[in-house]
mmCIF file of C-alpha atoms in Angstrom:
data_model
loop_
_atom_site.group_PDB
_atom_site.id
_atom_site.type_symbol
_atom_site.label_atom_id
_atom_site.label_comp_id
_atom_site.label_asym_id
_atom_site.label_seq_id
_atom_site.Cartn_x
_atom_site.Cartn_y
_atom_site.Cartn_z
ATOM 1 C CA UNK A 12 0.000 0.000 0.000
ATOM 2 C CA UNK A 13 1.316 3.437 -0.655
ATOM 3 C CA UNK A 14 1.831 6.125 1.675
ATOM 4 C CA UNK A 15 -0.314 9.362 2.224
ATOM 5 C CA UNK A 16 3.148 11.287 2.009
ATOM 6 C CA UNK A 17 4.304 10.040 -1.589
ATOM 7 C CA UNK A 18 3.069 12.303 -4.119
ATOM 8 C CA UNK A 19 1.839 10.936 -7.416
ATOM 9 C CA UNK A 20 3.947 10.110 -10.250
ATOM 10 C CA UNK A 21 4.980 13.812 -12.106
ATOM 11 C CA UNK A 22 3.194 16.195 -9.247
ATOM 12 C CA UNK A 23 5.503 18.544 -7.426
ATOM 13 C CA UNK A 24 6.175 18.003 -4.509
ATOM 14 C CA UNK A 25 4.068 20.848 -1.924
ATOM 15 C CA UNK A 26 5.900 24.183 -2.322
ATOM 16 C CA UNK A 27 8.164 23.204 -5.022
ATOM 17 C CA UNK A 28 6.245 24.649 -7.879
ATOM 18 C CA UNK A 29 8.652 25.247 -11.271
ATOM 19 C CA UNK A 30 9.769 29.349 -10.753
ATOM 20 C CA UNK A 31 7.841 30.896 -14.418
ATOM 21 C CA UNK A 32 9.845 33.339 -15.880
ATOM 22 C CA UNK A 33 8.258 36.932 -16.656
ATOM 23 C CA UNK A 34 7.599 37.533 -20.030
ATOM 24 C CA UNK A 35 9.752 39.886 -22.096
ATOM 25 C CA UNK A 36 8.555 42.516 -24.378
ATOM 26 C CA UNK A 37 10.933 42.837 -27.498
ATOM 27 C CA UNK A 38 13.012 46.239 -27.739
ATOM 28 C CA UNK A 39 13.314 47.882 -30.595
ATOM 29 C CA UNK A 40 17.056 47.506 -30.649
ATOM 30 C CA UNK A 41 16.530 43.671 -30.444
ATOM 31 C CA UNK A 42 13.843 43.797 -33.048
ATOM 32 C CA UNK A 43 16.592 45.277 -35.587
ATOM 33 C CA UNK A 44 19.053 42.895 -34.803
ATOM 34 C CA UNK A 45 16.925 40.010 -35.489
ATOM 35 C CA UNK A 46 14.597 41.418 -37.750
ATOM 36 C CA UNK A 47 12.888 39.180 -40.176
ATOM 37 C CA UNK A 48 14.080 38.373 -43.778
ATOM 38 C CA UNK A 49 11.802 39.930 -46.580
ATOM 39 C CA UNK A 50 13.027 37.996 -49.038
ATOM 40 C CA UNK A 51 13.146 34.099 -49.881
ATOM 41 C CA UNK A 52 16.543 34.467 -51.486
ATOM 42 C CA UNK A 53 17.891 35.542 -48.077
ATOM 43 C CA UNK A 54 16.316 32.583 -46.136
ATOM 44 C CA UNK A 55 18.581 29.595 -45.358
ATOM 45 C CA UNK A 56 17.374 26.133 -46.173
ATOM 46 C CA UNK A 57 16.001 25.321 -42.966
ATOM 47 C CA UNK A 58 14.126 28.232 -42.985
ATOM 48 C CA UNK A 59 12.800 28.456 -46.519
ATOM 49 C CA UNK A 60 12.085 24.368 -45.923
ATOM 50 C CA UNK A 61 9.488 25.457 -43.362
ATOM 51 C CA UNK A 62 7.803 27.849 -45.836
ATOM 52 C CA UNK A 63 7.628 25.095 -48.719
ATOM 53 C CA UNK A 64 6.384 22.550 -45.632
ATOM 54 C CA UNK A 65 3.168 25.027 -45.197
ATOM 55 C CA UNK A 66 2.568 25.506 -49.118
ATOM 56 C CA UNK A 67 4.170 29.046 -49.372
ATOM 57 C CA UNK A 68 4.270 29.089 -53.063
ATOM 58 C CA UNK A 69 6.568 31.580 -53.457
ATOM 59 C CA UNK A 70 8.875 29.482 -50.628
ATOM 60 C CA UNK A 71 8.511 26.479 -53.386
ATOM 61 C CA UNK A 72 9.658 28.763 -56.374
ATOM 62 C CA UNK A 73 12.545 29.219 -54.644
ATOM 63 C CA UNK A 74 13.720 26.043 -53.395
ATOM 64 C CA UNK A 75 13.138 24.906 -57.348
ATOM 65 C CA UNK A 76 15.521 28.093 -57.657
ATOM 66 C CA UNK A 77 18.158 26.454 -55.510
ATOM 67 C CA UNK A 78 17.493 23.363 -56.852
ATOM 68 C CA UNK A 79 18.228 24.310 -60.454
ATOM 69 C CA UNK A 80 21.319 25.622 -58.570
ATOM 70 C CA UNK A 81 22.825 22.787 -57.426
ATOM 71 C CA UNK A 82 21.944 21.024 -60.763
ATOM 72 C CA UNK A 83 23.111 23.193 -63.184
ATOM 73 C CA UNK A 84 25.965 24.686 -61.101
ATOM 74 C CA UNK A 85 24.695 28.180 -61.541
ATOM 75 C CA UNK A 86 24.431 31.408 -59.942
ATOM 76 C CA UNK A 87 21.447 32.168 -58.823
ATOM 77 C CA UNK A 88 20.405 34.981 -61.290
ATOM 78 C CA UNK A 89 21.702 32.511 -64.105
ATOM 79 C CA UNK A 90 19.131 30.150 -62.534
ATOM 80 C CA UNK A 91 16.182 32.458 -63.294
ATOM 81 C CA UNK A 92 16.340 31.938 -67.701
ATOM 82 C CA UNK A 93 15.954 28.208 -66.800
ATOM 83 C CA UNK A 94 13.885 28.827 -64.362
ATOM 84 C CA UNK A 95 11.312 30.375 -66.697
ATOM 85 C CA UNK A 96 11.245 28.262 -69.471
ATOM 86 C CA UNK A 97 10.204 25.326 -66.813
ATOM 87 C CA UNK A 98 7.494 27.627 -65.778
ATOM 88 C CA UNK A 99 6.462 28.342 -69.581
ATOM 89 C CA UNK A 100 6.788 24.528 -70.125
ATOM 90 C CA UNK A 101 4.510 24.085 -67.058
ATOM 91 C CA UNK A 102 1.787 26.371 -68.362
ATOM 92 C CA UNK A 103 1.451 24.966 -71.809
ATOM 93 C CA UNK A 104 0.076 21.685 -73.402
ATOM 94 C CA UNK A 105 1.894 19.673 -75.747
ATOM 95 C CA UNK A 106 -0.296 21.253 -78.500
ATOM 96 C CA UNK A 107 1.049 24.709 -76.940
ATOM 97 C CA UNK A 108 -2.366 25.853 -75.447
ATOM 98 C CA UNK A 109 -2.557 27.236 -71.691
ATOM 99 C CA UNK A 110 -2.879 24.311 -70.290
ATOM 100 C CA UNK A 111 -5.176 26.915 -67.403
ATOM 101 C CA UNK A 112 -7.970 26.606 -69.756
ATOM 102 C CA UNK A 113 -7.565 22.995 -70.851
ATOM 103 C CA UNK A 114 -7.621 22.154 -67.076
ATOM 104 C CA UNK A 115 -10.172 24.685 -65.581
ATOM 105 C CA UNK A 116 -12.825 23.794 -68.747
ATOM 106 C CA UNK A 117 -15.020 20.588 -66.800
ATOM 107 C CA UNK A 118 -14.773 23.114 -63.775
ATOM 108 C CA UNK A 119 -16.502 26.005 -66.330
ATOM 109 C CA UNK A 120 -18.452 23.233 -67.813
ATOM 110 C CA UNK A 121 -19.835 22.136 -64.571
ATOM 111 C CA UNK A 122 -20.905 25.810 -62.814
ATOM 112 C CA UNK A 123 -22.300 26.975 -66.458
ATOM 113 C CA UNK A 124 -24.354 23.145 -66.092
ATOM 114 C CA UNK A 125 -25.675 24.519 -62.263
ATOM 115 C CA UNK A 126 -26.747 27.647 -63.514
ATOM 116 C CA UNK A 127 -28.415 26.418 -66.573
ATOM 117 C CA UNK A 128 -30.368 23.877 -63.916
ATOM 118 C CA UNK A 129 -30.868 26.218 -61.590
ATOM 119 C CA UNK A 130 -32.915 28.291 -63.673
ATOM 120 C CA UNK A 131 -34.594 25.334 -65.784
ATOM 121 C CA UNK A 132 -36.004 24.103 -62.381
ATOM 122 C CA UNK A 133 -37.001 27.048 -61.083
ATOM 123 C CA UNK A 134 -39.517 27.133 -63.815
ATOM 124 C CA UNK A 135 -40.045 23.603 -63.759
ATOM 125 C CA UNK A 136 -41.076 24.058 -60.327
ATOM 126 C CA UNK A 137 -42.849 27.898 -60.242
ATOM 127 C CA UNK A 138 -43.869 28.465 -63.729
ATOM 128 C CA UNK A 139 -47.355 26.646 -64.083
ATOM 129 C CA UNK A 140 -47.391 26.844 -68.155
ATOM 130 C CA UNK A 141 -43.538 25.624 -68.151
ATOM 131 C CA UNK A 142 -44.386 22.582 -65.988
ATOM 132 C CA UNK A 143 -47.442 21.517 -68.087
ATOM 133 C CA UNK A 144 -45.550 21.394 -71.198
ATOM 134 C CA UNK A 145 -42.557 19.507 -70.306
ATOM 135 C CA UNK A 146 -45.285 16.859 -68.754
ATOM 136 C CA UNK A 147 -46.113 16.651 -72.215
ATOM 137 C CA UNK A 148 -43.181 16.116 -73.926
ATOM 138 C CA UNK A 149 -41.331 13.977 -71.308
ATOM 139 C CA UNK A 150 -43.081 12.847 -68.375
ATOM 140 C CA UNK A 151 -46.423 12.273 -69.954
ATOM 141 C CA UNK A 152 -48.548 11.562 -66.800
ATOM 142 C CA UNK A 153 -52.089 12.675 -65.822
ATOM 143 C CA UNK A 154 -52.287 15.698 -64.933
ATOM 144 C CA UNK A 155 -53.571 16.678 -61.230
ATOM 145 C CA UNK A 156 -57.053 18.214 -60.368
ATOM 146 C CA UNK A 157 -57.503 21.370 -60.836
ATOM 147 C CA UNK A 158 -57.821 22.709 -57.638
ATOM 148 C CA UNK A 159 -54.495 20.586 -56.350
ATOM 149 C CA UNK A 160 -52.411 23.065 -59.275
#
């Protein structure tokens, strides 16, 4: 059986709480010293690698930078020529169309589709002379009682 005096596993012991630190305000003379970069270029790997981790696109642009870099044993404003022919390659089919349009078209296709039905059943549904004839042409059932229109 365990004691009343043996404090449970990971509690402090009474009156030995962990001393907590005050918080510090940054100074301006600190904030200078260790301001933050405004550029990619000026990041180091680590640091740019948490930018690409979180889908900073501009982050990834520049790590393909570096990459081409490394590759190509270039500087890094020799890198940028190469760099955009793989982004012209990147934005063009093999027929030489945008490939933007080729790949945005079913999502065109699709919202023009939702409109058009959003309309057609809106008078399908509220417009009593736009109902009755499309029960003629394609649903061909009786039509209700008067009084239920």
């Amino acid at each position: 059986a365990a004691s009343a005096s043996v404090p449970s596993v990971g509690a402090p012991a009474a009156g030995n709480f962990p001393k907590v630190k005050p918080l510090k305000k940054p100074d301006l003379e600190e904030l200078k010293k260790n301001r933050p970069s405004t550029h990619f270029y000026e990041l180091s790997n680590e640091e740019l690698l948490l930018y690409v981790a979180n889908d900073n696109f501009e982050a990834c642009r520049e790590r393909l930078i570096r990459e081409i870099m490394a590759v190509n044993n270039k500087s890094w404003d020799e890198a940028q020529p190469i760099l955009k022919e793989i982004e012209v390659a990147n934005k063009t089919f093999c027929t030489g169309l945008p490939v933007g349009y080729l790949a945005r078209a079913p999502y065109f296709l699709g919202a023009s589709s939702m409109v058009v039905a959003a309309f057609a059943s809106t008078l399908l549904v509220f417009h009593r002379e736009t109902a009755e004839r499309f029960n003629e042409l394609y649903v061909t059932a009786d039509l209700a009682e008067e009084k239920d229109l």
